[in-house]
Short mmCIF file of C-alpha atoms in Angstrom, two decimals:
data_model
loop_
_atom_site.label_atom_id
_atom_site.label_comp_id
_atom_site.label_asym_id
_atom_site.label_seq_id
_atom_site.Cartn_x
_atom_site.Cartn_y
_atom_site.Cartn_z
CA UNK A 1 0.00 0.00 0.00
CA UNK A 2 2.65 2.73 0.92
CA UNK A 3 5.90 2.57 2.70
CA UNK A 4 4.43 3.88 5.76
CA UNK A 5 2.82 1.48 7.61
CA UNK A 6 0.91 3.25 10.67
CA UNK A 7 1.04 6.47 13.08
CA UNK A 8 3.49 4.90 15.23
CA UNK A 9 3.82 7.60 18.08
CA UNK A 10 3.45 11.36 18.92
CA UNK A 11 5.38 13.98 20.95
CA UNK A 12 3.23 17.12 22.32
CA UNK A 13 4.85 19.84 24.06
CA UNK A 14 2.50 20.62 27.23
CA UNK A 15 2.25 23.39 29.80
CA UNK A 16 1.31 21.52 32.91
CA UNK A 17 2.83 17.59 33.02
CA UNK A 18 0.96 16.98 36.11
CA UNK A 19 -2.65 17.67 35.02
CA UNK A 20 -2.11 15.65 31.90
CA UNK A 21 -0.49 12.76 34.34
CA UNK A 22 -4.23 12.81 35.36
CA UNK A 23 -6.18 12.65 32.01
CA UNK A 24 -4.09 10.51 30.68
CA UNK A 25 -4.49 7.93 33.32
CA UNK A 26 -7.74 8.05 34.72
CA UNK A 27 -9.85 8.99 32.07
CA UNK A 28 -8.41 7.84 29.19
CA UNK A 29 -7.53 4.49 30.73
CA UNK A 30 -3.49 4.97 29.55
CA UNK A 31 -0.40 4.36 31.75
CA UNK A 32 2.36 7.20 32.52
CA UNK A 33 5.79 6.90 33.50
CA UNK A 34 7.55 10.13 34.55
CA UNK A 35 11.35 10.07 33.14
CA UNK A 36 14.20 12.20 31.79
CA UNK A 37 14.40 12.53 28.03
CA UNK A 38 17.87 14.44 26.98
CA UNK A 39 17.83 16.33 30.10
CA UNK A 40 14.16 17.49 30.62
CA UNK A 41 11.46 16.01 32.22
CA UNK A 42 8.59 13.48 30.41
CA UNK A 43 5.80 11.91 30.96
CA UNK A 44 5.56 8.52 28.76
CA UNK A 45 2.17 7.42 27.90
CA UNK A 46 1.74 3.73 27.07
CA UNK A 47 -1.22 2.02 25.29
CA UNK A 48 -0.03 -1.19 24.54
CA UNK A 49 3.43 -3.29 24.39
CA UNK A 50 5.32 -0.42 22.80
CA UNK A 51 7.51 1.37 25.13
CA UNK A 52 6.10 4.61 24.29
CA UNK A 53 2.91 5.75 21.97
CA UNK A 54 2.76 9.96 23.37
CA UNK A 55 5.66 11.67 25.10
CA UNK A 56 4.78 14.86 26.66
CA UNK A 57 7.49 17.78 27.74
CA UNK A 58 7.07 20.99 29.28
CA UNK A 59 6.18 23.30 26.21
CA UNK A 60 3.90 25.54 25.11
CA UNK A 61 0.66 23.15 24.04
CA UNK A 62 1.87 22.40 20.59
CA UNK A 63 2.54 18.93 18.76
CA UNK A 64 6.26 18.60 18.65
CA UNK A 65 6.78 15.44 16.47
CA UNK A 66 4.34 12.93 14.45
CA UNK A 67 6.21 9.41 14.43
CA UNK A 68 5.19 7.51 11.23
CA UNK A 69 6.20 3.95 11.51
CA UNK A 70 7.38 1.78 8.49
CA UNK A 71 8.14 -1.74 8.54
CA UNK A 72 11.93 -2.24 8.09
CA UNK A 73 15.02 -0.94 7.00
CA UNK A 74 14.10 -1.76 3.09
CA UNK A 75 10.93 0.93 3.53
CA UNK A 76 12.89 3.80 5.39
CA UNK A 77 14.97 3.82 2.46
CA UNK A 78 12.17 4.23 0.03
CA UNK A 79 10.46 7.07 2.01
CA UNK A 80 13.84 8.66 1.69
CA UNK A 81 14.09 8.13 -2.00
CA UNK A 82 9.84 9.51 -2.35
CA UNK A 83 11.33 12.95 -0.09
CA UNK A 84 14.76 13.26 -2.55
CA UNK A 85 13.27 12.59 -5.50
CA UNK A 86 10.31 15.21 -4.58
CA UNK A 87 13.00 17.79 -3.24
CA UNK A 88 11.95 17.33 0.66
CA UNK A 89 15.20 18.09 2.41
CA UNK A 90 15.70 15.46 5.75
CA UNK A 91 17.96 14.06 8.14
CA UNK A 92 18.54 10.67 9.65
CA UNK A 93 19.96 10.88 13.21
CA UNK A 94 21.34 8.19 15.22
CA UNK A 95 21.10 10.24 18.62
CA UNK A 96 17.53 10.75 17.91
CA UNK A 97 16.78 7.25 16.88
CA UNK A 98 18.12 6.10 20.21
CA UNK A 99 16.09 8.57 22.29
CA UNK A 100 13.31 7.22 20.84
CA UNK A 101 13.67 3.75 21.40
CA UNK A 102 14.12 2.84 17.79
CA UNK A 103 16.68 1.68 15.62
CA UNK A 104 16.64 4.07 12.57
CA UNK A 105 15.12 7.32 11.88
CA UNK A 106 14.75 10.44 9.58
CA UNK A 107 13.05 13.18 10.30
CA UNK A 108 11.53 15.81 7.61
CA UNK A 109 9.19 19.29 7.57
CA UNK A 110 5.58 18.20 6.20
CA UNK A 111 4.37 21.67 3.86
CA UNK A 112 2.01 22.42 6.41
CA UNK A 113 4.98 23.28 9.18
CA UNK A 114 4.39 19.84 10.85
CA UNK A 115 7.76 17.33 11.82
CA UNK A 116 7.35 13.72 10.86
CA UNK A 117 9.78 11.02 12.61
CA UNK A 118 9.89 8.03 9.96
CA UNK A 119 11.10 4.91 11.73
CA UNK A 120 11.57 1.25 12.42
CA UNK A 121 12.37 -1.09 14.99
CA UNK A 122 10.29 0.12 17.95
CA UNK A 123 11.07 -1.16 21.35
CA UNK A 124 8.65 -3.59 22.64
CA UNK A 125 8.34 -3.83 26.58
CA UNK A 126 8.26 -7.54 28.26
CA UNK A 127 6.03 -5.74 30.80
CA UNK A 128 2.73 -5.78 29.75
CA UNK A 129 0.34 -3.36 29.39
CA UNK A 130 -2.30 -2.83 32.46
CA UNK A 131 -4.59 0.04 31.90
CA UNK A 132 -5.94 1.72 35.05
CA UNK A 133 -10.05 1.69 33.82
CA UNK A 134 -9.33 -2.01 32.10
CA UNK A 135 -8.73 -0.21 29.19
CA UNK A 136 -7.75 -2.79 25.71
CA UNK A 137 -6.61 -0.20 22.83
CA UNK A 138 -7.14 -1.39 19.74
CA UNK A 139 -3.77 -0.86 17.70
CA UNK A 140 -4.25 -3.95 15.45
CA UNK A 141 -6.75 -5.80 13.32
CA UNK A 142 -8.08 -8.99 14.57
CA UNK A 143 -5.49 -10.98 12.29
CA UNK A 144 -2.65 -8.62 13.36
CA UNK A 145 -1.94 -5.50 10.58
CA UNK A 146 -0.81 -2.68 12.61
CA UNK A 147 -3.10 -0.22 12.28
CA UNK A 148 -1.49 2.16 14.78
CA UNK A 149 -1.73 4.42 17.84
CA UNK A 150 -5.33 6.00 17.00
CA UNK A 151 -5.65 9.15 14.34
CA UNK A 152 -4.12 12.77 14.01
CA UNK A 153 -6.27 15.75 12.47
CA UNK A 154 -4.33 18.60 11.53
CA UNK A 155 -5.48 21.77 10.15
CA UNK A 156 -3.29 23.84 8.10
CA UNK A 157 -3.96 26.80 5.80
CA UNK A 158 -2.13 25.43 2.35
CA UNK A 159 -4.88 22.03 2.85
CA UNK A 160 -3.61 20.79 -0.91
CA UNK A 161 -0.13 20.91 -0.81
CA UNK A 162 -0.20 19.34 2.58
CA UNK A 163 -2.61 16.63 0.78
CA UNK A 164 -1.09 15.98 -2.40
CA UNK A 165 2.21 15.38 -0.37
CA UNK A 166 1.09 12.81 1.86
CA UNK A 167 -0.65 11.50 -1.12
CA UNK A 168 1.97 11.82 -3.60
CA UNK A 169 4.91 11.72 -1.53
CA UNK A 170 4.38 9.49 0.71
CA UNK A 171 1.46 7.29 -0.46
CA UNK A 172 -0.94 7.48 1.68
CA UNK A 173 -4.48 6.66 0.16
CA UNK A 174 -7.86 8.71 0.26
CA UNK A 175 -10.31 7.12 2.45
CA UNK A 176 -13.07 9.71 1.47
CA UNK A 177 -14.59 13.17 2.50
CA UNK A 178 -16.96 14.95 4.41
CA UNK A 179 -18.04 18.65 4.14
CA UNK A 180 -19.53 19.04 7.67
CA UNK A 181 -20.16 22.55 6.35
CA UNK A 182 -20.61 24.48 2.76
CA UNK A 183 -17.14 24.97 1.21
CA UNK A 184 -15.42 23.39 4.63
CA UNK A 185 -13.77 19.74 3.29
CA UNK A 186 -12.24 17.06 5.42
CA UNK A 187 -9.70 14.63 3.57
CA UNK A 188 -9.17 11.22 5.44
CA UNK A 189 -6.66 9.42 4.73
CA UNK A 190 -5.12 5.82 5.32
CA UNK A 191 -2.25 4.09 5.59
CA UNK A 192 -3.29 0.43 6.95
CA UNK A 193 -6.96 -0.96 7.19
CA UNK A 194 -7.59 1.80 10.07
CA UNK A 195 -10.11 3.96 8.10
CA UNK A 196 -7.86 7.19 8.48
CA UNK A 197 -4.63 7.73 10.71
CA UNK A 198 -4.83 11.23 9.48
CA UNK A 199 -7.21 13.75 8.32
CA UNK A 200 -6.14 17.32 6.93
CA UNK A 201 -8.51 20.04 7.96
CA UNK A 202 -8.76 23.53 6.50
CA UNK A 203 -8.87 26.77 9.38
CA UNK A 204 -12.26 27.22 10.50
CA UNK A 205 -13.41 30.79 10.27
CA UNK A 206 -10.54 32.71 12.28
CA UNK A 207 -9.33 29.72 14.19
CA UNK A 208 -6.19 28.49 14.60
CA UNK A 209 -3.80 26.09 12.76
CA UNK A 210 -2.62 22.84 14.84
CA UNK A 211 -3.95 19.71 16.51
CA UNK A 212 -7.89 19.52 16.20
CA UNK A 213 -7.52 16.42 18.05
CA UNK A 214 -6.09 12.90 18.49
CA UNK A 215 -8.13 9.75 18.58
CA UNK A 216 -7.43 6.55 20.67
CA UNK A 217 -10.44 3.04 20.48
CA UNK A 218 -11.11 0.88 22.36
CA UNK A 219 -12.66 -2.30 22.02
CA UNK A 220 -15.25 -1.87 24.61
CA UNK A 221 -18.29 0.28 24.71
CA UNK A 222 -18.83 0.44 28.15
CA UNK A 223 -15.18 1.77 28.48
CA UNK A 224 -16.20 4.71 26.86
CA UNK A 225 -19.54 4.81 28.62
CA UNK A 226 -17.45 5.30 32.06
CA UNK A 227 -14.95 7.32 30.86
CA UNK A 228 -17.67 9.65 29.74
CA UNK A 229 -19.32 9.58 32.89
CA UNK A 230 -15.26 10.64 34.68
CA UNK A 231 -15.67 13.05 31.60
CA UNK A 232 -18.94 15.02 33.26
CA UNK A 233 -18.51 14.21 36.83
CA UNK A 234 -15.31 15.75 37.04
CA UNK A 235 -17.02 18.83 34.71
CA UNK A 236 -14.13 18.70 32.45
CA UNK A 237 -15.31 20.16 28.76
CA UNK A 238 -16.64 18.20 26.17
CA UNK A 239 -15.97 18.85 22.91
CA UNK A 240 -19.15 16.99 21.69
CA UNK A 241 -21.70 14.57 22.79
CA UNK A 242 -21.37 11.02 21.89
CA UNK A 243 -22.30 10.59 18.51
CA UNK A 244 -21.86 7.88 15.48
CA UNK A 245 -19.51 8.90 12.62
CA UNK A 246 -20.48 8.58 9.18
CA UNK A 247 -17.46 7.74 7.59
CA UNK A 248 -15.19 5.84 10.35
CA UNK A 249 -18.29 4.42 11.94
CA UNK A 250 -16.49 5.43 15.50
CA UNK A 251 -19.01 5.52 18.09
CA UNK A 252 -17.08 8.23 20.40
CA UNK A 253 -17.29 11.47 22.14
CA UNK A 254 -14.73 14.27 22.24
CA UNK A 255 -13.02 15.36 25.28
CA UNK A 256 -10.62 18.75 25.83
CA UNK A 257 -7.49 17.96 27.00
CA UNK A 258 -5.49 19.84 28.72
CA UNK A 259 -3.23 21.37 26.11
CA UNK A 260 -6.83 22.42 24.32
CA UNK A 261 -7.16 20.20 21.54
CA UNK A 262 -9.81 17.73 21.28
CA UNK A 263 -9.29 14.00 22.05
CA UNK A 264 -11.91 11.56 20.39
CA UNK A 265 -12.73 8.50 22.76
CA UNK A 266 -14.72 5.82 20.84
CA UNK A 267 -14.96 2.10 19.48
CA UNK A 268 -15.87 -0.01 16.63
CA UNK A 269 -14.42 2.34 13.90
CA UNK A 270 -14.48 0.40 10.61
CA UNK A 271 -11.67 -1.20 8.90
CA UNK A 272 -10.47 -0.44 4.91
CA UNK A 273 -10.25 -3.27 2.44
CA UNK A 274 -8.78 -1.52 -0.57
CA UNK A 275 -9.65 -4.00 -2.71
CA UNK A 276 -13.65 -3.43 -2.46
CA UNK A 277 -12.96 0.46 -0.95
CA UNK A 278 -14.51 3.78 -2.82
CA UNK A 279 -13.90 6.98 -1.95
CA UNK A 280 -17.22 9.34 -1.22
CA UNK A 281 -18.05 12.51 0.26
CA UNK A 282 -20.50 12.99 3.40
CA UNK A 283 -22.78 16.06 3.74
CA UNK A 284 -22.05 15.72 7.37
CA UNK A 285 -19.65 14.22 10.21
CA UNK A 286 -22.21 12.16 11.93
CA UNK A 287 -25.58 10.12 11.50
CA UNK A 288 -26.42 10.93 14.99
CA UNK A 289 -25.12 12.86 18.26
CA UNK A 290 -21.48 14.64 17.75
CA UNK A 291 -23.27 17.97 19.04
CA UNK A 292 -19.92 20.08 18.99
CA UNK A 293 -19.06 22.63 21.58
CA UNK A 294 -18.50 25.88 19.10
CA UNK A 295 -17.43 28.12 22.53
#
């Protein structure tokens, strides 16, 4: 399908370490680890066996890094190839490969600003995984294709030059549309059966550019039921009610976190099978719920 295989991990710079500690582990069901990473403090978040899906460090609210996995050493070298041959100036770096537990890497600038970590070789913990809410995150099919931490939406202001690069560049494949408003479009986009691990937004009105949110699934409803419930109880915002997709089929809500952007908590998203796949456009985001916040 494309040399990239899945969204492998992601690194947000955060103002307060401690109140995402918090999220992270008691509503969202992940585990943290507090650590040093080159000198400053982290949080690692876990998910699964992988040593590390999000790293957090003190920062300013932003997404640092987007870790795109591939599956070898044979597929890093052909994403580097795609970026030469399209003029996309990056750098592989041995001292970053190592702080991120992984045994090559090379970094580049996506068109809409964004860094991208290509890689291989994760490391894979013999501790397992416990979740504090009994959380299982789905981050495979049922026969085993990596399909990948959850989903990224970004929005950026030049939407089809950041497209046509993951598209063209890259080769990542169109899962289909929606325009959830007249003359707003939504591109999803795929990289592994998971029905998008990214989606490129345009900016809403005067809104700003960035993370519109992150999505993790789980594999049980009622997970999401009680982390909803944590969600209200504790009166922390929603983003939007819980609500069926129309495209994904994610049953979810969205949750603020507490860098701002959204995070979408849901299960039983569908899965791609390019061989019987067509790409369409919705005339809107959900077939029921998904009331979003606009405040």
């Amino acid at each position: 399908m494309t040399s990239v295989e899945a969204l492998g991990y992601l690194g947000f710079r955060v103002k307060s370490l401690e109140d995402w500690t918090v999220f992270a582990t008691e509503i969202l069901g992940l585990t943290a680890t507090r650590t040093q990473i080159d000198g400053e403090e982290a949080v690692v978040l876990r998910m699964d066996e992988r040593a590390h899906r999000i790293t957090l460090r003190a920062g300013n609210d932003e997404l640092d890094y987007v870790g795109w996995q591939v599956s070898g050493p044979d597929a890093l070298d052909e994403v580097a190839a795609a970026l030469r041959e399209a003029g996309v100036a990056y750098k592989e770096d041995a001292g970053l490969a190592e702080l991120r537990g992984v045994r090559r890497l090379l970094s580049c600038t996506d068109p809409a600003g964004y860094t991208l970590e290509f890689h291989y070789g994760a490391t894979m913990m013999q501790e397992p995984f416990l979740s504090p809410t009994g959380a299982r995150f789905v981050t495979s099919t049922p026969d085993g294709a990596d399909t990948g931490l959850g989903h990224l939406v970004l929005v950026c202001r030049n939407v089809d030059e950041t497209t046509d690069f993951y598209r063209k560049v890259l080769g990542f494949k169109v899962s289909d549309h929606i325009v959830p408003i007249p003359g707003m479009l939504l591109t999803f986009l795929h990289t592994n059966p998971r029905h998008h691990s990214l989606a490129v937004a345009p900016v809403y009105k005067d809104g700003p550019t960035g993370v519109n949110h992150i999505m993790l699934e789980v594999d049980d409803l009622d997970v999401v039921g009680r982390a909803l419930d944590k969600v209200q109880q504790r009166k922390i915002r929603q983003l939007a009610t819980l609500g069926r997709h129309t495209n994904d089929k994610m049953l979810s809500f969205y949750v603020q976190s507490p860098s701002g952007f959204g995070v979408e908590y849901g299960t039983d998203g569908v899965l791609i099978d390019d061989d019987t796949w067509s790409v369409v456009t919705y005339d809107a985001s959900a077939y029921w719920g998904h009331a979003f916040d606009r405040d």
